Amino acid sequence: MGIISRGFGGRRRDSAPDLPPGQYLTHDFPVLSAGPTPRVPLDRWRLTVATESGQKHTWDWSELLALPSEEITKDIHCVTKWSKLGTTWRGVSLDTLFEDVETAADYVMAHSYGGYTTNIPFEDLLDGKAWIAYEFDGEPLHPEHGGPARLLIPHLYFWKSAKWVNGLEMMLEDEPGFWEAAGYHMYGDPWSEQRYQGD
Amino acid sequence: MVRAALPGRLSWRAGTVSAVRQETPSARTLVLEIPDWPGHLPGQHLDLRLTAEDGYSAQRSYSIASDWSAASGQVEITIQRLDDGEVSPYLTDVVEPGDQIELRGPIGGWFVWRATQPAPVLLVAGGSGIVPLMAMIRDRGRRRARQPFRLIYSVRTPEDACFADELRRRVRDDPGLDVHFVYTRKTPDGWPTPPKRIDVATINSHGWPPDFAPDVFVCGPTSFVETAADILVALGHDPKKVRTERFGGA
């Protein structure tokens, strides 16, 4: 229980049962990135899954679009405290991408154009929990929000949903990615408020 | 990428507001005494938690405006009032010296300037994006660091500029610090150009050439940061040297 803040009532205008603790609702779509927005031409775009044995599976843009896609409506939660409910995306389930990938690794490092990385347990990418998303609200995903394609893992804080994703590297041991090495939590469950290491 | 030192568990601490300063009609600085504050690097932020009498609480992150010296032991945050915000109007209008606020930090190991980095520095601020960049300018000044700093600071009107007097004084007293203002709505009397937004010419004239490989820090609202970062990359700056912090929303 915290200290009572004299005179603070809070507005609670937007309180909602779907909000994880410490989050507030936003209706716009904030942009958070560590550097300039990469602009990736579609004819040069690639996504590569690299297994621990060195095998590589690569899709170009037309190959990605040729895969079965899904419409996904989910809530998203940013570690900087905003949540956005009922966002709608279109993308390819990682179950589809991994159909022909043989791996025994338990962890994945996502890599992005621009150099960003983030680590995720492999099981958090499977069974309908994660997608490579390329549309938001029926429109091509804007570069500011990670277009042409980003990882979408709605059940974790949104820094795990790597923008401008171009690679998934299977890892036998967990390793910190970009923000995790700077003190953010290795897993990032919004419902347990796993914001920073030790949370 | 440089791996930051890993902080231990970030525990909530009770800070006491020791003073408040009005920076502009809509921005206020809170000076905080936080027992056992571990110190911070310029550019880092802290998390703040408010709790109402019935237990409802709200958390927000705020950039730290002050450099750190153990001697002063004080941490300053400068808050821009958002009219439809839930937390910022409380911090800018209600909080008084003597009040306690729960805080934890410091947070963030990426958008920081370290005095050991030898490169020249370009700071690009939009509105209250000046706050973490001011911590860098203050840290440089306190250390009498020699890296040349240039600040491009975009504000709507002269009245909206935070720390304007201090910046003027530092331009006079801190060797190697240049400040250029961009006014988007209204300029001071006698200003040589009409109001305009930051553009290629601004960054070309008042930044560093890409050949100097400066460390670049851009902070402001999303659209401002997008524009400035795109210009920097188009001018030839290495995207990996351009660090950004965007804000938007409530």
Coordinates of C-alpha atoms in Angstrom, one line a residue:
Chain A
M1 CA 0.0 0.0 0.0
G2 CA 1.5 3.3 -1.1
I3 CA 1.5 6.7 0.6
I4 CA -1.7 8.5 0.1
S5 CA -1.2 11.4 -2.3
R6 CA -3.0 14.4 -0.7
G7 CA -5.7 15.7 -3.0
F8 CA -5.2 13.1 -5.6
G9 CA -8.5 11.5 -6.7
G10 CA -7.6 10.2 -10.1
R11 CA -9.9 10.6 -12.9
R12 CA -10.7 7.0 -13.5
R13 CA -12.6 8.2 -16.6
D14 CA -11.3 5.3 -18.6
S15 CA -11.1 2.5 -16.0
A16 CA -11.7 -0.9 -17.4
P17 CA -11.7 -4.4 -16.1
D18 CA -9.4 -5.5 -18.9
L19 CA -6.5 -3.3 -17.7
P20 CA -3.5 -4.9 -16.1
P21 CA -2.3 -3.2 -12.9
G22 CA -0.5 0.1 -13.3
Q23 CA -1.8 0.6 -16.9
Y24 CA -4.1 3.4 -18.2
L25 CA -6.2 3.4 -21.3
T26 CA -5.2 5.2 -24.4
H27 CA -7.1 5.7 -27.6
D28 CA -4.4 7.0 -29.7
F29 CA -1.4 4.9 -30.7
P30 CA 1.8 6.1 -29.1
V31 CA 5.1 5.3 -30.8
L32 CA 8.1 4.2 -28.8
S33 CA 11.4 3.3 -30.5
A34 CA 15.1 3.6 -29.6
G35 CA 16.2 5.2 -32.9
P36 CA 15.1 6.5 -36.2
T37 CA 12.3 4.6 -38.0
P38 CA 13.8 2.2 -40.6
R39 CA 12.2 2.4 -44.0
V40 CA 12.4 -1.1 -45.5
P41 CA 11.5 -1.5 -49.2
L42 CA 9.2 -4.4 -49.8
D43 CA 11.4 -5.9 -52.5
R44 CA 14.3 -6.1 -50.1
W45 CA 12.3 -7.3 -47.1
R46 CA 13.2 -10.7 -45.7
L47 CA 12.3 -12.7 -42.6
T48 CA 14.7 -15.5 -41.6
V49 CA 14.2 -18.2 -39.0
A50 CA 17.6 -19.5 -38.0
T51 CA 17.7 -22.7 -35.9
E52 CA 20.4 -23.7 -33.4
S53 CA 21.8 -26.1 -36.0
G54 CA 22.4 -23.3 -38.4
Q55 CA 19.5 -24.1 -40.7
K56 CA 17.8 -21.1 -42.2
H57 CA 14.2 -20.6 -43.4
T58 CA 13.7 -17.4 -45.3
W59 CA 10.5 -15.7 -46.6
D60 CA 10.4 -12.7 -48.9
W61 CA 7.4 -10.3 -48.9
S62 CA 5.4 -12.2 -51.5
E63 CA 6.0 -15.5 -49.8
L64 CA 4.9 -14.1 -46.5
L65 CA 1.7 -12.7 -48.1
A66 CA 1.0 -16.1 -49.7
L67 CA 0.8 -17.8 -46.4
P68 CA -2.5 -18.2 -44.7
S69 CA -3.3 -15.0 -42.6
E70 CA -5.5 -14.3 -39.7
E71 CA -7.4 -11.3 -38.3
I72 CA -6.4 -10.8 -34.7
T73 CA -8.2 -8.6 -32.2
K74 CA -6.3 -8.2 -28.9
D75 CA -5.5 -5.8 -26.2
I76 CA -1.9 -4.5 -26.1
H77 CA 0.0 -3.2 -23.1
C78 CA 3.1 -1.0 -23.2
V79 CA 5.6 -1.0 -20.3
T80 CA 5.4 2.8 -20.3
K81 CA 1.9 2.2 -18.8
W82 CA -0.5 2.7 -21.7
S83 CA -2.8 0.0 -22.8
K84 CA -4.9 -0.1 -26.0
L85 CA -7.9 -2.4 -26.0
G86 CA -9.3 -4.3 -28.9
T87 CA -6.7 -3.6 -31.5
T88 CA -7.2 -5.4 -34.8
W89 CA -4.3 -6.7 -36.9
R90 CA -3.8 -9.1 -39.8
G91 CA -0.8 -11.4 -40.0
V92 CA 0.7 -14.9 -40.2
S93 CA 0.6 -17.1 -37.1
L94 CA 4.0 -18.2 -36.0
D95 CA 2.5 -21.7 -35.8
T96 CA 2.3 -21.5 -39.6
L97 CA 5.9 -20.2 -40.0
F98 CA 7.3 -22.9 -37.8
E99 CA 5.5 -25.8 -39.4
D100 CA 8.6 -27.0 -41.2
V101 CA 11.2 -25.7 -38.7
E102 CA 12.9 -28.4 -36.7
T103 CA 14.3 -27.1 -33.4
A104 CA 14.9 -28.2 -29.9
A105 CA 15.6 -24.7 -28.6
D106 CA 13.5 -23.2 -25.9
Y107 CA 14.3 -19.5 -26.5
V108 CA 14.1 -17.1 -29.5
M109 CA 15.9 -13.8 -30.1
A110 CA 13.9 -11.6 -32.4
H111 CA 16.0 -9.4 -34.6
S112 CA 14.9 -6.2 -36.4
Y113 CA 15.9 -3.9 -39.2
G114 CA 17.7 -1.1 -37.3
G115 CA 19.4 -3.6 -34.9
Y116 CA 16.8 -4.0 -32.2
T117 CA 16.6 -7.4 -30.4
T118 CA 14.3 -8.9 -27.9
N119 CA 14.2 -12.4 -26.3
I120 CA 11.1 -14.6 -25.9
P121 CA 10.5 -18.1 -24.7
F122 CA 9.7 -20.2 -27.7
E123 CA 6.5 -21.6 -26.2
D124 CA 5.2 -18.0 -26.0
L125 CA 5.3 -17.8 -29.7
L126 CA 3.3 -21.0 -30.4
D127 CA -0.3 -22.2 -30.1
G128 CA -2.0 -19.1 -31.4
K129 CA -0.1 -16.6 -29.2
A130 CA 2.0 -14.7 -31.7
W131 CA 2.0 -13.4 -35.3
I132 CA 4.0 -11.6 -37.9
A133 CA 1.6 -8.8 -38.4
Y134 CA 1.5 -6.6 -41.5
E135 CA -1.8 -4.8 -41.2
F136 CA -3.3 -2.6 -38.5
D137 CA -7.0 -1.6 -38.6
G138 CA -7.2 -2.9 -42.2
E139 CA -4.3 -0.8 -43.5
P140 CA -0.7 -1.7 -44.2
L141 CA 1.2 -1.4 -41.0
H142 CA 2.8 2.1 -40.9
P143 CA 6.6 2.3 -40.6
E144 CA 6.3 4.1 -37.2
H145 CA 4.4 1.1 -35.8
G146 CA 6.9 -1.4 -37.2
G147 CA 5.8 -1.8 -40.8
P148 CA 6.1 -3.5 -43.1
A149 CA 5.9 -6.2 -40.6
R150 CA 6.3 -6.6 -36.8
L151 CA 6.1 -9.4 -34.3
L152 CA 2.8 -9.3 -32.4
I153 CA 2.8 -11.1 -29.0
P154 CA -0.1 -9.4 -27.2
H155 CA 0.2 -11.3 -23.9
L156 CA 3.6 -9.8 -23.1
Y157 CA 4.5 -6.1 -22.7
F158 CA 4.7 -4.5 -26.2
W159 CA 8.5 -4.1 -26.3
K160 CA 8.6 -7.9 -27.0
S161 CA 6.5 -7.3 -30.1
A162 CA 9.6 -6.3 -32.1
K163 CA 9.0 -3.7 -34.8
W164 CA 10.6 -4.1 -38.3
V165 CA 11.2 -7.8 -37.5
N166 CA 13.6 -9.6 -39.9
G167 CA 14.8 -12.6 -38.0
L168 CA 14.0 -15.2 -35.3
E169 CA 17.0 -16.9 -34.0
M170 CA 16.5 -20.0 -32.0
M171 CA 18.6 -20.1 -28.8
L172 CA 19.3 -23.1 -26.5
E173 CA 19.9 -20.6 -23.6
D174 CA 18.0 -17.5 -22.8
E175 CA 19.9 -14.2 -23.4
P176 CA 18.8 -10.6 -22.9
G177 CA 17.8 -8.5 -25.9
F178 CA 18.1 -4.8 -26.3
W179 CA 15.9 -3.5 -23.4
E180 CA 16.4 -6.5 -21.3
A181 CA 20.2 -5.8 -21.2
A182 CA 19.3 -2.3 -20.1
G183 CA 17.4 -3.6 -17.1
Y184 CA 14.0 -4.5 -18.4
H185 CA 12.4 -7.8 -17.3
M186 CA 13.5 -11.0 -19.2
Y187 CA 9.9 -12.1 -19.6
G188 CA 7.5 -9.1 -19.3
D189 CA 4.1 -10.3 -18.2
P190 CA 1.8 -7.2 -17.9
W191 CA -0.5 -9.0 -15.4
S192 CA 2.4 -9.6 -13.0
E193 CA 3.8 -6.1 -13.7
Q194 CA 7.1 -7.6 -14.8
R195 CA 8.5 -4.2 -16.0
Y196 CA 12.1 -4.3 -14.8
Q197 CA 14.5 -6.9 -13.5
G198 CA 13.5 -8.1 -10.1
D199 CA 9.8 -7.2 -10.6
Chain B
M1 CA 25.5 -2.1 -28.3
V2 CA 26.8 -1.1 -24.9
R3 CA 25.4 -3.3 -22.1
A4 CA 24.3 -1.1 -19.3
A5 CA 25.1 -2.2 -15.8
L6 CA 22.2 -4.2 -14.5
P7 CA 20.3 -2.5 -11.7
G8 CA 19.1 -4.5 -8.8
R9 CA 15.5 -4.7 -7.8
L10 CA 13.9 -1.3 -8.2
S11 CA 12.1 -0.6 -5.0
W12 CA 9.6 2.2 -4.5
R13 CA 10.8 5.0 -2.2
A14 CA 9.0 7.9 -0.7
G15 CA 10.4 11.2 -2.0
T16 CA 9.6 14.5 -0.4
V17 CA 8.9 17.6 -2.5
S18 CA 11.3 20.2 -1.2
A19 CA 10.6 23.0 -3.7
V20 CA 8.6 23.7 -6.8
R21 CA 9.5 26.1 -9.6
Q22 CA 7.3 27.3 -12.4
E23 CA 9.2 27.0 -15.7
T24 CA 6.6 28.1 -18.1
P25 CA 2.8 28.8 -17.7
S26 CA 2.2 25.1 -18.1
A27 CA 5.4 23.4 -16.9
R28 CA 6.6 23.0 -13.4
T29 CA 9.7 21.5 -11.8
L30 CA 9.5 19.5 -8.6
V31 CA 12.6 19.3 -6.5
L32 CA 12.6 16.0 -4.7
E33 CA 14.6 14.7 -1.7
I34 CA 14.7 10.9 -2.1
P35 CA 16.5 9.0 0.7
D36 CA 19.0 6.5 -0.6
W37 CA 18.6 7.6 -4.3
P38 CA 21.4 5.6 -6.0
G39 CA 22.1 8.4 -8.5
H40 CA 21.4 8.6 -12.1
L41 CA 22.8 9.3 -15.5
P42 CA 21.6 12.2 -17.6
G43 CA 18.7 11.0 -19.8
Q44 CA 17.3 8.5 -17.4
H45 CA 13.8 8.7 -16.1
L46 CA 11.9 7.6 -13.0
D47 CA 8.6 6.0 -12.3
L48 CA 6.1 7.9 -10.0
R49 CA 3.1 6.5 -8.3
L50 CA 0.2 8.4 -6.9
T51 CA -2.4 6.7 -4.6
A52 CA -5.9 8.1 -3.8
E53 CA -7.5 7.7 -0.4
D54 CA -9.5 4.7 -1.6
G55 CA -6.5 2.9 -2.8
Y56 CA -6.8 3.8 -6.5
S57 CA -3.3 4.4 -7.9
A58 CA -1.8 5.7 -11.1
Q59 CA 1.8 5.4 -12.4
R60 CA 3.7 7.5 -14.9
S61 CA 7.3 7.8 -16.1
Y62 CA 9.0 11.2 -16.0
S63 CA 12.4 12.2 -17.4
I64 CA 14.8 13.5 -14.8
A65 CA 15.8 17.1 -15.5
S66 CA 18.7 17.4 -13.1
D67 CA 22.2 16.0 -13.2
W68 CA 23.2 14.0 -10.2
S69 CA 25.6 15.1 -7.6
A70 CA 25.7 13.2 -4.3
A71 CA 26.4 16.5 -2.6
S72 CA 23.0 18.0 -3.5
G73 CA 21.2 14.6 -3.2
Q74 CA 18.3 16.2 -5.1
V75 CA 16.4 14.9 -8.1
E76 CA 14.4 17.3 -10.2
I77 CA 11.6 16.4 -12.6
T78 CA 10.0 18.9 -14.9
I79 CA 6.4 18.2 -15.8
Q80 CA 4.5 19.6 -18.8
R81 CA 0.8 19.9 -17.9
L82 CA -1.5 18.0 -20.2
D83 CA -5.0 19.4 -19.9
D84 CA -6.7 16.1 -20.3
G85 CA -4.1 14.2 -18.3
E86 CA -4.8 12.4 -15.1
V87 CA -1.4 12.8 -13.3
S88 CA 0.3 15.8 -14.8
P89 CA -2.4 18.4 -13.7
Y90 CA -2.0 17.0 -10.1
L91 CA 1.8 17.4 -10.2
T92 CA 1.7 20.9 -11.8
D93 CA -1.3 22.4 -9.9
V94 CA -1.8 20.5 -6.6
V95 CA 1.5 19.2 -5.2
E96 CA 3.2 21.5 -2.7
P97 CA 6.5 21.4 -0.9
G98 CA 6.3 18.9 2.0
D99 CA 4.2 16.5 0.1
Q100 CA 5.4 12.9 -0.4
I101 CA 5.4 11.0 -3.6
E102 CA 6.3 7.4 -4.3
L103 CA 9.2 7.0 -6.8
R104 CA 11.5 4.4 -8.2
G105 CA 14.4 4.4 -10.5
P106 CA 16.6 5.4 -12.2
I107 CA 15.3 3.7 -15.3
G108 CA 16.8 3.4 -18.8
G109 CA 20.3 2.8 -19.9
W110 CA 20.0 3.7 -23.6
F111 CA 19.0 7.3 -23.9
V112 CA 21.8 8.5 -21.7
W113 CA 24.9 10.6 -22.2
R114 CA 28.1 9.5 -20.4
A115 CA 30.8 12.1 -20.0
T116 CA 33.3 9.4 -21.0
Q117 CA 31.9 9.4 -24.5
P118 CA 34.3 11.6 -26.5
A119 CA 32.1 12.4 -29.5
P120 CA 30.5 15.8 -30.0
V121 CA 26.8 15.9 -29.1
L122 CA 23.8 17.1 -30.9
L123 CA 20.6 17.5 -28.9
V124 CA 17.3 18.0 -30.6
A125 CA 14.3 18.8 -28.4
G126 CA 10.7 19.4 -29.2
G127 CA 8.6 21.0 -26.5
S128 CA 9.0 19.2 -23.1
G129 CA 11.5 16.9 -24.9
I130 CA 14.0 19.3 -23.5
V131 CA 13.9 17.7 -20.1
P132 CA 16.2 14.7 -20.4
L133 CA 18.5 16.8 -22.7
M134 CA 18.7 19.5 -20.1
A135 CA 20.0 16.9 -17.6
M136 CA 22.8 16.2 -20.2
I137 CA 23.6 19.9 -20.5
R138 CA 23.7 20.3 -16.8
D139 CA 25.9 17.2 -16.3
R140 CA 28.3 18.5 -18.9
G141 CA 28.4 21.9 -17.2
R142 CA 29.0 20.6 -13.7
R143 CA 31.8 18.4 -14.9
R144 CA 33.3 21.1 -17.1
A145 CA 33.3 18.5 -19.8
R146 CA 34.9 19.4 -23.1
Q147 CA 32.7 17.6 -25.7
P148 CA 31.1 20.3 -27.8
F149 CA 27.3 20.3 -27.4
R150 CA 24.7 21.8 -29.8
L151 CA 21.1 22.0 -28.9
I152 CA 18.3 22.7 -31.3
Y153 CA 15.2 23.4 -29.3
S154 CA 11.8 23.7 -31.0
V155 CA 9.0 25.5 -29.1
R156 CA 5.7 27.0 -30.1
T157 CA 6.3 30.5 -28.7
P158 CA 9.1 32.1 -26.6
E159 CA 6.9 31.7 -23.5
D160 CA 6.9 27.9 -24.0
A161 CA 10.6 27.5 -23.6
C162 CA 11.6 25.8 -20.4
F163 CA 14.9 26.7 -18.8
A164 CA 15.3 29.7 -21.2
D165 CA 17.2 31.9 -18.7
E166 CA 19.5 29.1 -17.6
L167 CA 20.2 28.2 -21.3
R168 CA 21.1 31.8 -22.0
R169 CA 23.4 31.9 -19.0
R170 CA 25.0 28.6 -20.0
V171 CA 25.6 29.7 -23.6
R172 CA 27.6 32.6 -22.0
D173 CA 29.4 30.6 -19.3
D174 CA 29.7 27.0 -20.6
P175 CA 32.4 26.9 -23.3
G176 CA 31.4 24.8 -26.3
L177 CA 27.6 24.9 -25.8
D178 CA 25.5 26.3 -28.6
V179 CA 21.7 26.7 -28.5
H180 CA 19.5 27.4 -31.4
F181 CA 15.7 28.0 -31.0
V182 CA 13.1 27.1 -33.5
Y183 CA 9.7 28.8 -33.0
T184 CA 6.8 27.2 -34.7
R185 CA 3.9 29.6 -33.8
K186 CA 5.3 32.9 -32.6
T187 CA 8.9 34.3 -32.7
P188 CA 10.4 36.8 -30.3
D189 CA 10.5 40.4 -31.5
G190 CA 13.2 41.0 -34.0
W191 CA 13.7 37.3 -34.8
P192 CA 15.1 37.1 -38.3
T193 CA 12.7 34.5 -39.7
P194 CA 9.0 33.8 -39.5
P195 CA 7.7 30.9 -37.4
K196 CA 8.6 27.5 -39.0
R197 CA 9.0 23.9 -38.1
I198 CA 12.3 22.1 -37.8
D199 CA 13.6 21.3 -41.3
V200 CA 16.6 20.1 -43.2
A201 CA 18.1 23.6 -43.3
T202 CA 17.8 23.9 -39.5
I203 CA 19.5 20.7 -38.7
N204 CA 22.1 21.2 -41.4
S205 CA 23.0 24.7 -40.1
H206 CA 22.8 24.1 -36.4
G207 CA 23.7 20.4 -36.0
W208 CA 27.0 18.7 -36.6
P209 CA 28.1 17.4 -40.0
P210 CA 27.7 13.6 -40.1
D211 CA 31.4 13.3 -40.7
F212 CA 31.9 14.4 -37.1
A213 CA 30.0 11.2 -36.0
P214 CA 28.2 13.0 -33.2
D215 CA 26.2 11.3 -30.6
V216 CA 22.6 12.5 -31.3
F217 CA 19.7 12.6 -28.9
V218 CA 16.3 13.5 -30.1
C219 CA 13.4 13.8 -27.7
G220 CA 9.9 15.2 -28.2
P221 CA 6.4 14.3 -29.4
T222 CA 6.3 11.4 -31.9
S223 CA 5.7 13.5 -35.0
F224 CA 8.6 15.8 -34.1
V225 CA 11.0 13.0 -33.4
E226 CA 10.0 11.2 -36.6
T227 CA 10.6 14.3 -38.7
A228 CA 13.9 15.1 -37.0
A229 CA 15.2 11.5 -37.1
D230 CA 14.3 11.2 -40.7
I231 CA 16.2 14.4 -41.6
L232 CA 19.2 13.3 -39.6
V233 CA 19.4 9.9 -41.4
A234 CA 18.8 11.6 -44.8
L235 CA 21.7 14.0 -44.0
G236 CA 23.9 11.0 -43.6
H237 CA 24.0 10.4 -39.8
D238 CA 24.4 6.8 -38.9
P239 CA 21.0 5.6 -37.5
K240 CA 22.8 3.7 -34.8
K241 CA 24.2 7.1 -33.5
V242 CA 20.7 8.6 -33.3
R243 CA 19.0 7.9 -30.1
T244 CA 15.3 8.8 -29.8
E245 CA 12.8 9.2 -27.1
R246 CA 9.2 9.8 -28.2
F247 CA 6.2 10.7 -26.1
G248 CA 2.5 11.0 -26.8
G249 CA -0.8 10.1 -25.3
A250 CA -2.2 11.0 -21.9

